[in-house]
C-alpha cells in the first residue's frame, strides 16, 4: 500500500494543477456568461483538496497513524462538494468521481492494514 499511496499522491498533485487551470477557465466563462453557476469555484476547491490530500498521502505513506484517513477525508469531501456543484462544467464530474475513488482506496487500504 505504500507504493499505491505514493503513486496516488503524485497523480493527485499533478491532477490538482490541471483541475485548477480548467476551473479558472470555467469560472471565467461562468462570470462572462453571468449564468449563476459555481462550477469554477467548486473546481478550485477540489484542486485544493487534491493538493492537500496528495501531500498528506506522500508524507504519511510510511507511518502507522491516521494519515491515510485524513487524506481520504480530503479526497472524499472535495469530490462530493465538486460533484454537487459542478453544474455545466462536465469535466468536474470526472475529476470528482476520481477523487472519491482515491479516497475509497485510502479507506480500504488503511482498514485492511489495521486488521
GROMACS .gro file of N, CA and C in nm:
model
  345
    1UNK      N    1   0.082  -0.119   0.000
    1UNK     CA    2   0.000   0.000   0.000
    1UNK      C    3   0.086   0.126   0.000
    2UNK      N    4   0.212   0.114   0.046
    2UNK     CA    5   0.300   0.231   0.048
    2UNK      C    6   0.323   0.285  -0.093
    3UNK      N    7   0.344   0.195  -0.186
    3UNK     CA    8   0.367   0.238  -0.325
    3UNK      C    9   0.241   0.298  -0.384
    4UNK      N   10   0.126   0.241  -0.354
    4UNK     CA   11   0.000   0.294  -0.405
    4UNK      C   12  -0.025   0.435  -0.350
    5UNK      N   13   0.006   0.456  -0.222
    5UNK     CA   14  -0.012   0.589  -0.163
    5UNK      C   15   0.080   0.690  -0.230
    6UNK      N   16   0.200   0.649  -0.259
    6UNK     CA   17   0.294   0.740  -0.325
    6UNK      C   18   0.246   0.774  -0.466
    7UNK      N   19   0.204   0.672  -0.541
    7UNK     CA   20   0.160   0.695  -0.679
    7UNK      C   21   0.033   0.781  -0.682
    8UNK      N   22  -0.064   0.749  -0.597
    8UNK     CA   23  -0.188   0.827  -0.593
    8UNK      C   24  -0.159   0.969  -0.548
    9UNK      N   25  -0.068   0.987  -0.453
    9UNK     CA   26  -0.031   1.121  -0.409
    9UNK      C   27   0.031   1.204  -0.520
   10UNK      N   28   0.121   1.144  -0.595
   10UNK     CA   29   0.185   1.217  -0.706
   10UNK      C   30   0.083   1.248  -0.815
   11UNK      N   31  -0.002   1.151  -0.848
   11UNK     CA   32  -0.105   1.174  -0.950
   11UNK      C   33  -0.199   1.285  -0.908
   12UNK      N   34  -0.237   1.286  -0.781
   12UNK     CA   35  -0.332   1.388  -0.737
   12UNK      C   36  -0.270   1.527  -0.732
   13UNK      N   37  -0.141   1.537  -0.703
   13UNK     CA   38  -0.076   1.668  -0.706
   13UNK      C   39  -0.070   1.721  -0.849
   14UNK      N   40  -0.035   1.636  -0.943
   14UNK     CA   41  -0.032   1.678  -1.083
   14UNK      C   42  -0.173   1.708  -1.133
   15UNK      N   43  -0.268   1.625  -1.094
   15UNK     CA   44  -0.406   1.644  -1.135
   15UNK      C   45  -0.464   1.773  -1.078
   16UNK      N   46  -0.419   1.811  -0.959
   16UNK     CA   47  -0.470   1.935  -0.899
   16UNK      C   48  -0.435   2.057  -0.983
   17UNK      N   49  -0.319   2.055  -1.046
   17UNK     CA   50  -0.282   2.167  -1.134
   17UNK      C   51  -0.373   2.173  -1.256
   18UNK      N   52  -0.401   2.057  -1.315
   18UNK     CA   53  -0.490   2.051  -1.431
   18UNK      C   54  -0.631   2.098  -1.394
   19UNK      N   55  -0.682   2.049  -1.282
   19UNK     CA   56  -0.816   2.088  -1.237
   19UNK      C   57  -0.820   2.237  -1.206
   20UNK      N   58  -0.714   2.290  -1.146
   20UNK     CA   59  -0.710   2.432  -1.113
   20UNK      C   60  -0.717   2.518  -1.238
   21UNK      N   61  -0.638   2.485  -1.340
   21UNK     CA   62  -0.639   2.564  -1.462
   21UNK      C   63  -0.773   2.553  -1.535
   22UNK      N   64  -0.830   2.433  -1.541
   22UNK     CA   65  -0.960   2.417  -1.603
   22UNK      C   66  -1.068   2.494  -1.527
   23UNK      N   67  -1.057   2.494  -1.396
   23UNK     CA   68  -1.156   2.563  -1.314
   23UNK      C   69  -1.147   2.714  -1.330
   24UNK      N   70  -1.027   2.763  -1.347
   24UNK     CA   71  -1.012   2.907  -1.372
   24UNK      C   72  -1.082   2.947  -1.501
   25UNK      N   73  -1.065   2.866  -1.604
   25UNK     CA   74  -1.130   2.894  -1.732
   25UNK      C   75  -1.282   2.879  -1.719
   26UNK      N   76  -1.328   2.776  -1.648
   26UNK     CA   77  -1.472   2.756  -1.630
   26UNK      C   78  -1.531   2.869  -1.547
   27UNK      N   79  -1.460   2.913  -1.445
   27UNK     CA   80  -1.509   3.025  -1.365
   27UNK      C   81  -1.515   3.154  -1.444
   28UNK      N   82  -1.417   3.174  -1.529
   28UNK     CA   83  -1.418   3.293  -1.615
   28UNK      C   84  -1.536   3.286  -1.712
   29UNK      N   85  -1.560   3.169  -1.767
   29UNK     CA   86  -1.675   3.152  -1.856
   29UNK      C   87  -1.807   3.173  -1.785
   30UNK      N   88  -1.815   3.126  -1.660
   30UNK     CA   89  -1.937   3.147  -1.582
   30UNK      C   90  -1.962   3.294  -1.555
   31UNK      N   91  -1.857   3.368  -1.524
   31UNK     CA   92  -1.878   3.510  -1.496
   31UNK      C   93  -1.902   3.591  -1.623
   32UNK      N   94  -1.843   3.551  -1.734
   32UNK     CA   95  -1.870   3.622  -1.860
   32UNK      C   96  -2.016   3.598  -1.903
   33UNK      N   97  -2.061   3.472  -1.891
   33UNK     CA   98  -2.199   3.440  -1.929
   33UNK      C   99  -2.300   3.484  -1.825
   34UNK      N  100  -2.255   3.513  -1.704
   34UNK     CA  101  -2.341   3.556  -1.593
   34UNK      C  102  -2.456   3.456  -1.575
   35UNK      N  103  -2.420   3.326  -1.570
   35UNK     CA  104  -2.521   3.221  -1.562
   35UNK      C  105  -2.547   3.173  -1.420
   36UNK      N  106  -2.477   3.225  -1.323
   36UNK     CA  107  -2.503   3.190  -1.183
   36UNK      C  108  -2.447   3.056  -1.139
   37UNK      N  109  -2.372   2.988  -1.223
   37UNK     CA  110  -2.315   2.859  -1.185
   37UNK      C  111  -2.187   2.880  -1.105
   38UNK      N  112  -2.154   2.782  -1.022
   38UNK     CA  113  -2.035   2.791  -0.938
   38UNK      C  114  -1.939   2.675  -0.965
   39UNK      N  115  -1.945   2.618  -1.084
   39UNK     CA  116  -1.859   2.505  -1.118
   39UNK      C  117  -1.712   2.540  -1.113
   40UNK      N  118  -1.675   2.661  -1.153
   40UNK     CA  119  -1.535   2.701  -1.148
   40UNK      C  120  -1.483   2.709  -1.006
   41UNK      N  121  -1.564   2.765  -0.918
   41UNK     CA  122  -1.524   2.775  -0.777
   41UNK      C  123  -1.517   2.637  -0.712
   42UNK      N  124  -1.612   2.551  -0.745
   42UNK     CA  125  -1.610   2.414  -0.692
   42UNK      C  126  -1.488   2.338  -0.742
   43UNK      N  127  -1.449   2.364  -0.866
   43UNK     CA  128  -1.329   2.300  -0.920
   43UNK      C  129  -1.203   2.347  -0.850
   44UNK      N  130  -1.198   2.476  -0.816
   44UNK     CA  131  -1.083   2.527  -0.742
   44UNK      C  132  -1.076   2.465  -0.603
   45UNK      N  133  -1.192   2.447  -0.540
   45UNK     CA  134  -1.195   2.381  -0.410
   45UNK      C  135  -1.148   2.236  -0.421
   46UNK      N  136  -1.191   2.168  -0.527
   46UNK     CA  137  -1.145   2.030  -0.548
   46UNK      C  138  -0.995   2.026  -0.573
   47UNK      N  139  -0.943   2.123  -0.648
   47UNK     CA  140  -0.799   2.126  -0.674
   47UNK      C  141  -0.721   2.144  -0.544
   48UNK      N  142  -0.770   2.228  -0.455
   48UNK     CA  143  -0.703   2.248  -0.326
   48UNK      C  144  -0.710   2.119  -0.244
   49UNK      N  145  -0.826   2.054  -0.243
   49UNK     CA  146  -0.839   1.928  -0.170
   49UNK      C  147  -0.748   1.819  -0.227
   50UNK      N  148  -0.738   1.812  -0.359
   50UNK     CA  149  -0.648   1.715  -0.421
   50UNK      C  150  -0.502   1.742  -0.385
   51UNK      N  151  -0.465   1.869  -0.383
   51UNK     CA  152  -0.327   1.905  -0.348
   51UNK      C  153  -0.296   1.869  -0.203
   52UNK      N  154  -0.385   1.906  -0.113
   52UNK     CA  155  -0.363   1.877   0.029
   52UNK      C  156  -0.361   1.726   0.053
   53UNK      N  157  -0.456   1.655  -0.005
   53UNK     CA  158  -0.462   1.510   0.015
   53UNK      C  159  -0.340   1.441  -0.045
   54UNK      N  160  -0.292   1.488  -0.159
   54UNK     CA  161  -0.172   1.431  -0.219
   54UNK      C  162  -0.049   1.451  -0.132
   55UNK      N  163  -0.036   1.570  -0.076
   55UNK     CA  164   0.078   1.597   0.013
   55UNK      C  165   0.069   1.512   0.138
   56UNK      N  166  -0.051   1.502   0.197
   56UNK     CA  167  -0.068   1.418   0.317
   56UNK      C  168  -0.041   1.272   0.284
   57UNK      N  169  -0.086   1.227   0.169
   57UNK     CA  170  -0.065   1.087   0.130
   57UNK      C  171   0.083   1.055   0.115
   58UNK      N  172   0.158   1.145   0.054
   58UNK     CA  173   0.301   1.121   0.036
   58UNK      C  174   0.374   1.130   0.169
   59UNK      N  175   0.337   1.227   0.250
   59UNK     CA  176   0.407   1.248   0.377
   59UNK      C  177   0.382   1.137   0.478
   60UNK      N  178   0.265   1.074   0.473
   60UNK     CA  179   0.231   0.974   0.574
   60UNK      C  180   0.228   0.832   0.520
   61UNK      N  181   0.287   0.808   0.405
   61UNK     CA  182   0.278   0.674   0.347
   61UNK      C  183   0.351   0.569   0.429
   62UNK      N  184   0.452   0.606   0.506
   62UNK     CA  185   0.527   0.509   0.586
   62UNK      C  186   0.482   0.503   0.731
   63UNK      N  187   0.392   0.591   0.771
   63UNK     CA  188   0.352   0.596   0.912
   63UNK      C  189   0.238   0.499   0.939
   64UNK      N  190   0.219   0.469   1.064
   64UNK     CA  191   0.111   0.379   1.104
   64UNK      C  192  -0.004   0.457   1.167
   65UNK      N  193  -0.003   0.588   1.155
   65UNK     CA  194  -0.108   0.671   1.214
   65UNK      C  195  -0.230   0.683   1.124
   66UNK      N  196  -0.302   0.793   1.140
   66UNK     CA  197  -0.426   0.814   1.067
   66UNK      C  198  -0.409   0.900   0.943
   67UNK      N  199  -0.291   0.908   0.888
   67UNK     CA  200  -0.267   0.990   0.770
   67UNK      C  201  -0.349   0.949   0.650
   68UNK      N  202  -0.369   0.820   0.633
   68UNK     CA  203  -0.449   0.770   0.522
   68UNK      C  204  -0.594   0.811   0.533
   69UNK      N  205  -0.646   0.811   0.655
   69UNK     CA  206  -0.784   0.853   0.675
   69UNK      C  207  -0.801   1.003   0.657
   70UNK      N  208  -0.698   1.080   0.693
   70UNK     CA  209  -0.703   1.225   0.671
   70UNK      C  210  -0.702   1.256   0.522
   71UNK      N  211  -0.615   1.190   0.449
   71UNK     CA  212  -0.610   1.209   0.304
   71UNK      C  213  -0.742   1.165   0.241
   72UNK      N  214  -0.797   1.053   0.287
   72UNK     CA  215  -0.925   1.005   0.235
   72UNK      C  216  -1.036   1.106   0.262
   73UNK      N  217  -1.032   1.169   0.378
   73UNK     CA  218  -1.132   1.270   0.410
   73UNK      C  219  -1.127   1.387   0.313
   74UNK      N  220  -1.007   1.433   0.281
   74UNK     CA  221  -0.993   1.543   0.185
   74UNK      C  222  -1.039   1.499   0.046
   75UNK      N  223  -1.000   1.379   0.004
   75UNK     CA  224  -1.041   1.330  -0.128
   75UNK      C  225  -1.193   1.320  -0.137
   76UNK      N  226  -1.255   1.258  -0.039
   76UNK     CA  227  -1.399   1.234  -0.044
   76UNK      C  228  -1.477   1.364  -0.028
   77UNK      N  229  -1.438   1.449   0.066
   77UNK     CA  230  -1.508   1.576   0.086
   77UNK      C  231  -1.500   1.664  -0.038
   78UNK      N  232  -1.381   1.676  -0.095
   78UNK     CA  233  -1.365   1.756  -0.216
   78UNK      C  234  -1.443   1.698  -0.332
   79UNK      N  235  -1.443   1.567  -0.344
   79UNK     CA  236  -1.515   1.502  -0.453
   79UNK      C  237  -1.665   1.521  -0.443
   80UNK      N  238  -1.719   1.508  -0.323
   80UNK     CA  239  -1.864   1.524  -0.305
   80UNK      C  240  -1.906   1.668  -0.330
   81UNK      N  241  -1.833   1.762  -0.275
   81UNK     CA  242  -1.867   1.904  -0.295
   81UNK      C  243  -1.860   1.940  -0.443
   82UNK      N  244  -1.755   1.897  -0.511
   82UNK     CA  245  -1.739   1.929  -0.652
   82UNK      C  246  -1.847   1.861  -0.736
   83UNK      N  247  -1.884   1.739  -0.702
   83UNK     CA  248  -1.987   1.668  -0.778
   83UNK      C  249  -2.121   1.739  -0.765
   84UNK      N  250  -2.152   1.787  -0.646
   84UNK     CA  251  -2.280   1.853  -0.624
   84UNK      C  252  -2.288   1.991  -0.689
   85UNK      N  253  -2.175   2.060  -0.701
   85UNK     CA  254  -2.175   2.198  -0.751
   85UNK      C  255  -2.123   2.212  -0.893
   86UNK      N  256  -2.100   2.104  -0.964
   86UNK     CA  257  -2.035   2.111  -1.095
   86UNK      C  258  -2.118   2.189  -1.197
   87UNK      N  259  -2.246   2.170  -1.201
   87UNK     CA  260  -2.330   2.242  -1.298
   87UNK      C  261  -2.296   2.204  -1.441
   88UNK      N  262  -2.265   2.304  -1.523
   88UNK     CA  263  -2.234   2.280  -1.664
   88UNK      C  264  -2.089   2.245  -1.691
   89UNK      N  265  -2.007   2.240  -1.588
   89UNK     CA  266  -1.865   2.208  -1.600
   89UNK      C  267  -1.852   2.056  -1.598
   90UNK      N  268  -1.864   1.993  -1.716
   90UNK     CA  269  -1.876   1.847  -1.725
   90UNK      C  270  -1.750   1.773  -1.682
   91UNK      N  271  -1.633   1.829  -1.705
   91UNK     CA  272  -1.509   1.762  -1.664
   91UNK      C  273  -1.500   1.746  -1.513
   92UNK      N  274  -1.565   1.835  -1.442
   92UNK     CA  275  -1.557   1.831  -1.296
   92UNK      C  276  -1.623   1.705  -1.240
   93UNK      N  277  -1.723   1.652  -1.310
   93UNK     CA  278  -1.784   1.526  -1.267
   93UNK      C  279  -1.681   1.414  -1.270
   94UNK      N  280  -1.601   1.410  -1.375
   94UNK     CA  281  -1.496   1.308  -1.387
   94UNK      C  282  -1.393   1.323  -1.276
   95UNK      N  283  -1.346   1.445  -1.253
   95UNK     CA  284  -1.243   1.468  -1.151
   95UNK      C  285  -1.297   1.438  -1.011
   96UNK      N  286  -1.424   1.470  -0.986
   96UNK     CA  287  -1.478   1.443  -0.853
   96UNK      C  288  -1.496   1.293  -0.829
   97UNK      N  289  -1.539   1.219  -0.930
   97UNK     CA  290  -1.551   1.074  -0.913
   97UNK      C  291  -1.414   1.012  -0.893
   98UNK      N  292  -1.314   1.060  -0.964
   98UNK     CA  293  -1.178   1.010  -0.947
   98UNK      C  294  -1.127   1.039  -0.805
   99UNK      N  295  -1.159   1.156  -0.754
   99UNK     CA  296  -1.120   1.191  -0.619
   99UNK      C  297  -1.187   1.100  -0.515
  100UNK      N  298  -1.314   1.070  -0.537
  100UNK     CA  299  -1.384   0.980  -0.445
  100UNK      C  300  -1.324   0.840  -0.452
  101UNK      N  301  -1.285   0.795  -0.570
  101UNK     CA  302  -1.221   0.664  -0.585
  101UNK      C  303  -1.088   0.662  -0.511
  102UNK      N  304  -1.009   0.770  -0.523
  102UNK     CA  305  -0.883   0.779  -0.448
  102UNK      C  306  -0.910   0.771  -0.298
  103UNK      N  307  -1.011   0.842  -0.251
  103UNK     CA  308  -1.045   0.839  -0.109
  103UNK      C  309  -1.088   0.701  -0.063
  104UNK      N  310  -1.168   0.633  -0.144
  104UNK     CA  311  -1.211   0.497  -0.109
  104UNK      C  312  -1.092   0.401  -0.105
  105UNK      N  313  -0.996   0.422  -0.194
  105UNK     CA  314  -0.875   0.339  -0.194
  105UNK      C  315  -0.799   0.355  -0.063
  106UNK      N  316  -0.789   0.478  -0.016
  106UNK     CA  317  -0.718   0.501   0.109
  106UNK      C  318  -0.794   0.442   0.228
  107UNK      N  319  -0.926   0.455   0.229
  107UNK     CA  320  -1.004   0.399   0.339
  107UNK      C  321  -0.991   0.248   0.341
  108UNK      N  322  -1.005   0.184   0.227
  108UNK     CA  323  -0.995   0.037   0.221
  108UNK      C  324  -0.854  -0.008   0.259
  109UNK      N  325  -0.752   0.060   0.208
  109UNK     CA  326  -0.615   0.022   0.239
  109UNK      C  327  -0.581   0.036   0.386
  110UNK      N  328  -0.624   0.146   0.448
  110UNK     CA  329  -0.594   0.165   0.590
  110UNK      C  330  -0.679   0.074   0.680
  111UNK      N  331  -0.799   0.041   0.637
  111UNK     CA  332  -0.882  -0.050   0.715
  111UNK      C  333  -0.823  -0.189   0.712
  112UNK      N  334  -0.774  -0.233   0.596
  112UNK     CA  335  -0.711  -0.365   0.587
  112UNK      C  336  -0.581  -0.369   0.666
  113UNK      N  337  -0.510  -0.257   0.669
  113UNK     CA  338  -0.382  -0.252   0.739
  113UNK      C  339  -0.402  -0.267   0.889
  114UNK      N  340  -0.512  -0.217   0.942
  114UNK     CA  341  -0.536  -0.220   1.085
  114UNK      C  342  -0.577  -0.357   1.136
  115UNK      N  343  -0.625  -0.445   1.049
  115UNK     CA  344  -0.671  -0.578   1.094
  115UNK      C  345  -0.558  -0.668   1.131
   0.00000   0.00000   0.00000
